[in-house]
Short mmCIF file of C-alpha atoms in Angstrom, two decimals:
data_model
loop_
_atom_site.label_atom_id
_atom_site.label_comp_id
_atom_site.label_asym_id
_atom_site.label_seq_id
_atom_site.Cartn_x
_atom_site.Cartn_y
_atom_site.Cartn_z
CA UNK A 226 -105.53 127.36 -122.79
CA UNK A 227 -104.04 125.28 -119.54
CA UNK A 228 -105.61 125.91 -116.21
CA UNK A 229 -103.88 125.87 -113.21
CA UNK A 230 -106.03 125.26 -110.21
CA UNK A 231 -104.43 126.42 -107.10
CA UNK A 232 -106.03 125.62 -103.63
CA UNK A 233 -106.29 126.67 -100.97
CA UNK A 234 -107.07 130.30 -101.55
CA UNK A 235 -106.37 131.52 -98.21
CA UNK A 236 -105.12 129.98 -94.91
CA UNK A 237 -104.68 131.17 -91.54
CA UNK A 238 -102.74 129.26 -89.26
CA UNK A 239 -100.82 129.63 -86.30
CA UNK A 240 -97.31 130.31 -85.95
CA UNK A 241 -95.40 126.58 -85.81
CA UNK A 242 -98.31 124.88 -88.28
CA UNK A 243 -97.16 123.04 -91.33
CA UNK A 244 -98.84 124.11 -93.85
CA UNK A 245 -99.82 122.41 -97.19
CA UNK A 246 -100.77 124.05 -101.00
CA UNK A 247 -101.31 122.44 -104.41
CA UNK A 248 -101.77 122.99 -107.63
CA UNK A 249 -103.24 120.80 -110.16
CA UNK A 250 -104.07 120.55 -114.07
CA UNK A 251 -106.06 118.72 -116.58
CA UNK A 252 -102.68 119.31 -118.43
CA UNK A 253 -99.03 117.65 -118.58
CA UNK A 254 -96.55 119.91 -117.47
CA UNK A 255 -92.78 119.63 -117.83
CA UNK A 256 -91.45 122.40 -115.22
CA UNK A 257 -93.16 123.42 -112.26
CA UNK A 258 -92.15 126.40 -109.82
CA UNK A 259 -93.22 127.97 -107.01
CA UNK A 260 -93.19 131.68 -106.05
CA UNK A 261 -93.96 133.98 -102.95
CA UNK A 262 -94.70 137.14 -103.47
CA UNK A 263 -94.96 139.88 -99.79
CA UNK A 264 -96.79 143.32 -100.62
CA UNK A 265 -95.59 145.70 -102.77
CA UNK A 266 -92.95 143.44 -104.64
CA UNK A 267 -93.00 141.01 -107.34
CA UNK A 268 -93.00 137.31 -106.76
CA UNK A 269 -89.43 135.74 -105.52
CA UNK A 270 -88.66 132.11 -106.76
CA UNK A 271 -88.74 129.64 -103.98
CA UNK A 272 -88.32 126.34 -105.77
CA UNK A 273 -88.16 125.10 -109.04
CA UNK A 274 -88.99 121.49 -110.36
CA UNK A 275 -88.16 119.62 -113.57
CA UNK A 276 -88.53 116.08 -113.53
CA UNK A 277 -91.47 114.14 -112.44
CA UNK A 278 -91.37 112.58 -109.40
CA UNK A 279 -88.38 115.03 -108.25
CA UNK A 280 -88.45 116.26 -104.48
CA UNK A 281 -86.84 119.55 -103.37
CA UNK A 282 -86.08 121.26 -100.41
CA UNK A 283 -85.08 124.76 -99.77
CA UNK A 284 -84.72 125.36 -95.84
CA UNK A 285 -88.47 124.74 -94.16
CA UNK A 286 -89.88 124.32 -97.61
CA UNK A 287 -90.34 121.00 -99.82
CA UNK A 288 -91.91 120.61 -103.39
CA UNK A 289 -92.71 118.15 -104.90
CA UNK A 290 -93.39 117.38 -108.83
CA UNK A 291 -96.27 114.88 -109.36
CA UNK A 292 -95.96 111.75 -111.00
CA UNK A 293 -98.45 112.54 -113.33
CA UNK A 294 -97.07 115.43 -114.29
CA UNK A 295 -100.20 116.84 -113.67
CA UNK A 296 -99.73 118.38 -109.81
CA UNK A 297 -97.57 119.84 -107.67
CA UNK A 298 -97.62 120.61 -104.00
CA UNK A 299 -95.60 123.00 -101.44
CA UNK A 300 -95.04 122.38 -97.35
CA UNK A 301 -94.00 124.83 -95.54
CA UNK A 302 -92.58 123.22 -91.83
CA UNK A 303 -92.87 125.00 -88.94
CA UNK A 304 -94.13 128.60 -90.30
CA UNK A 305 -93.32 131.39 -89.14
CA UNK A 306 -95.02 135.49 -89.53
CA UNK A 307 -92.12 136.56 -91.78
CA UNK A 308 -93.78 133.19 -94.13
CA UNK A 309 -96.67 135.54 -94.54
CA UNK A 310 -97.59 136.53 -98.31
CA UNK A 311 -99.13 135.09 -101.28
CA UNK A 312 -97.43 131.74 -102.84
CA UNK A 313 -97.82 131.21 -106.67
CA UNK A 314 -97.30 127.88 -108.46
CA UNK A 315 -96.71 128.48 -112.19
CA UNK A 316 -96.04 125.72 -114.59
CA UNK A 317 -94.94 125.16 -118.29
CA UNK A 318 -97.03 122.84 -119.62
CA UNK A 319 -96.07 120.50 -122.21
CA UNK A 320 -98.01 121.45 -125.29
CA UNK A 321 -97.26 125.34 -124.63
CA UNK A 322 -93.73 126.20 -125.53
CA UNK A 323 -92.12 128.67 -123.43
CA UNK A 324 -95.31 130.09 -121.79
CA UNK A 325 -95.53 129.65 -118.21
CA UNK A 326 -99.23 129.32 -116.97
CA UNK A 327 -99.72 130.54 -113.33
CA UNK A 328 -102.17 129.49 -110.44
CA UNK A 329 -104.04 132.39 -108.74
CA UNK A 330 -101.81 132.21 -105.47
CA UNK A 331 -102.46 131.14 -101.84
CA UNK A 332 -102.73 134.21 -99.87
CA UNK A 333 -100.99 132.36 -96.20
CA UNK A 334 -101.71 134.45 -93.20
CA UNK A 335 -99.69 133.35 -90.06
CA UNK A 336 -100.82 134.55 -86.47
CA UNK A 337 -98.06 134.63 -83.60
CA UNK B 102 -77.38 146.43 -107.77
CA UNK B 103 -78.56 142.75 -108.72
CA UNK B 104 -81.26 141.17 -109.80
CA UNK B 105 -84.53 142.70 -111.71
CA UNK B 106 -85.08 146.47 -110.99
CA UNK B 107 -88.60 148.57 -112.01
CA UNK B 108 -88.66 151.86 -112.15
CA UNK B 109 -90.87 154.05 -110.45
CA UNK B 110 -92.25 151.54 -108.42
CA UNK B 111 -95.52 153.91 -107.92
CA UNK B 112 -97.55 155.81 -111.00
CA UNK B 113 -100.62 157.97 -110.90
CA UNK B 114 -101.57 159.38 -113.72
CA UNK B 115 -104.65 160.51 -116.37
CA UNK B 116 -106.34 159.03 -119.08
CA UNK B 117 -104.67 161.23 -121.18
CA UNK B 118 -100.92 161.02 -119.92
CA UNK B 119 -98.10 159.43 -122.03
CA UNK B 120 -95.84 157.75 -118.97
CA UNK B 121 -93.31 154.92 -119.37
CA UNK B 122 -92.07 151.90 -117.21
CA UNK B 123 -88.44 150.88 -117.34
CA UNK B 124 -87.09 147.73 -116.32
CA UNK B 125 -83.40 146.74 -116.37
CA UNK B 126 -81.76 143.27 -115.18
CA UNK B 127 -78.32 142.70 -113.96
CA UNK B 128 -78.26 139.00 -114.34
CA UNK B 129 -76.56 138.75 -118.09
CA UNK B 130 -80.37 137.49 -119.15
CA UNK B 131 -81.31 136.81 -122.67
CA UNK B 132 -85.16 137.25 -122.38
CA UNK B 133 -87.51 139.69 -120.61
CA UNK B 134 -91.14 139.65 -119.98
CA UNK B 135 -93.62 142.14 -119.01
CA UNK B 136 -96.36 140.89 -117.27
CA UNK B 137 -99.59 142.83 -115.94
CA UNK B 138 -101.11 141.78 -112.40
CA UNK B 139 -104.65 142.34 -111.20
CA UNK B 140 -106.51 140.95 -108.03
CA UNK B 141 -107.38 137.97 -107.33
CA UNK B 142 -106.53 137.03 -111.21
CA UNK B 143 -103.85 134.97 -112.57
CA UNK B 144 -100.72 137.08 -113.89
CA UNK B 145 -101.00 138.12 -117.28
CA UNK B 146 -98.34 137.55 -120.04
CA UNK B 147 -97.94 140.43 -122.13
CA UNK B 148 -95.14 140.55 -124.44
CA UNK B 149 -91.43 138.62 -124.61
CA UNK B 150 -88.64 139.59 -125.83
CA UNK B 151 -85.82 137.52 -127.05
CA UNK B 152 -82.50 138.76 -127.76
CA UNK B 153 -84.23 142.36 -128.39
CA UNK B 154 -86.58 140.64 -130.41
CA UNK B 155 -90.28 140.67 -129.45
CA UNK B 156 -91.47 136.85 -129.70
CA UNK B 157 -94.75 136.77 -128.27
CA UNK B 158 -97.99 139.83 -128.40
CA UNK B 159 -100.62 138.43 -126.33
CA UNK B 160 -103.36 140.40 -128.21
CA UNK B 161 -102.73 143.59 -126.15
CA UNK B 162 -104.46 147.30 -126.71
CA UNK B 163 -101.78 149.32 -128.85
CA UNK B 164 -101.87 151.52 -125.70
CA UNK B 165 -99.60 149.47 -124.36
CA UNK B 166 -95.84 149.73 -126.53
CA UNK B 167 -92.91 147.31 -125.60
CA UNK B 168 -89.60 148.66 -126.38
CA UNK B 169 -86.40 146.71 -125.64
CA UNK B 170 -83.34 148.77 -126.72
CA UNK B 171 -80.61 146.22 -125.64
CA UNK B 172 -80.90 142.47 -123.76
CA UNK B 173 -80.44 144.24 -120.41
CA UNK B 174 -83.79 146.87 -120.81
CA UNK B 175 -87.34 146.78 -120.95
CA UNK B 176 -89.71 149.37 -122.05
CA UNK B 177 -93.36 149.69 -121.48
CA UNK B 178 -94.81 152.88 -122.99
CA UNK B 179 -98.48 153.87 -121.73
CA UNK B 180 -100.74 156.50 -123.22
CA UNK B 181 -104.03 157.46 -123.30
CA UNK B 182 -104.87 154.00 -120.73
CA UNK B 183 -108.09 153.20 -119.29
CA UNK B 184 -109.03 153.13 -115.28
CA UNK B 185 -109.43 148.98 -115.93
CA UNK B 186 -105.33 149.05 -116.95
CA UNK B 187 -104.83 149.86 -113.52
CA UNK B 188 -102.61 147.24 -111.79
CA UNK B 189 -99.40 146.01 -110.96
CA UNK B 190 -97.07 145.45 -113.99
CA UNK B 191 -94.46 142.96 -113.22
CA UNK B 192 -90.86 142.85 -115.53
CA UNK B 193 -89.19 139.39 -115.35
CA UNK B 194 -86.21 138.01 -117.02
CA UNK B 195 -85.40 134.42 -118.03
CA UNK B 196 -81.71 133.08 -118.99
CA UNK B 197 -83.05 132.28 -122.70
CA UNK B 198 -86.24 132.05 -123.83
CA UNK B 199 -87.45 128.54 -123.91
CA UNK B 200 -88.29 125.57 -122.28
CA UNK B 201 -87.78 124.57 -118.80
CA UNK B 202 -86.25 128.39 -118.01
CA UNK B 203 -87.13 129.70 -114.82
CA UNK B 204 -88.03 133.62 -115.00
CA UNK B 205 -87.03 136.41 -111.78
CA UNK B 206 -89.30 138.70 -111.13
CA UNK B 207 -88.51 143.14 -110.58
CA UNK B 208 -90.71 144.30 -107.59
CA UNK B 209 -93.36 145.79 -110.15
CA UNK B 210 -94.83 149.34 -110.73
CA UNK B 211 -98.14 149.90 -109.15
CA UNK B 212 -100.31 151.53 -111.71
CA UNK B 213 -103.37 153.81 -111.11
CA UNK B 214 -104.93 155.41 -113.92
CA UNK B 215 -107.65 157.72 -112.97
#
């Protein structure tokens, strides 16, 4: 089935560093999203893409949907500690129906 | 209450307990999902429903029994699991079921069988 390769795995950075994920596929997808998920919940949708090329925003977060159809990436600005937790990209690629396929997170770890 | 609630949000129990998860969503949702979460693995689909019809088995032990009762509940029924199942197990809902739907997430049942 589709792979999603997520990267980094982990980052530590310092409170007021952008920071900078990805995810990337041999595949073509046709909606990507991206998810955080804190300890002891379940992942909260952050941002959701559907057209190639398309840029979105939400507060200090952007995403972007790759003109290939084939990547994604997520900034956060400025970070924060409450930014702290593990950020999932999941994607529905375009041979798969209605499955989504999800990356293996980026666990972000934010010192004051 | 909004959104995607799991209930209990903690389970312990024996290899040769019968327990079961409930999930319920408040969002007027046509589709639910259970999914099963391990570390440092991707999540796992495990079954979809659709309008209280199951659309999708992804080849999972029989010790694990969906039951959806009405477009707004979610079953899982767990007996006689294995130390391996344990994990968190993650209820989402989608608007419909297919293409280009974005699913919400409950805050997931921690799982330890011992």
């Amino acid at each position: 089935g589709q792979q999603l390769n997520q990267s980094p795995q982990s980052m530590f950075i310092q409170e007021g560093e952008d920071v900078s994920m990805n995810c990337t596929s041999s595949s073509i997808f046709n909606t990507w999203l991206w998810y955080k998920q804190e300890p002891g919940e379940g992942p909260v949708l952050l941002i959701a893409l559907y057209k190639a090329g398309e840029l979105t925003s939400n507060g200090r977060l952007t995403a972007q949907f790759g003109i290939t159809r084939k990547d994604s990436f997520l900034n956060i600005s400025a970070s924060i500690p409450s930014d702290v937790g593990i950020y999932f990209c999941a994607g529905l690629p375009e041979t798969s129906g209605s499955r989504l396929t999800f990356g293996e997170g980026t666990q972000l770890t934010v010192n004051p | 209450e909004t959104g995607v609630t799991q209930t209990p949000r903690h389970l312990v129990m024996g290899m040769t307990n019968k327990k079961s998860l409930k999930c319920e969503q408040h969002l007027g949702h046509n589709a639910m999902y259970w999914y099963k979460q391990s570390a440092k693995k991707p999540l796992e689909l495990m079954f979809v429903y659709s309008l209280e019809e199951r659309v999708e088995n992804n080849s999972v032990p029989s010790r694990f029994s969906p039951e959806c009762p009405n477009s707004s509940h979610l079953f899982l029924h767990l007996h006689t699991l294995q130390p391996e199942d344990s994990a968190l197990y993650l209820c989402a809902s989608s608007q419909d079921y297919g293409a280009g739907v974005t699913q919400y997430f409950g805050p997931g049942t921690r799982l330890t069988v011992l």
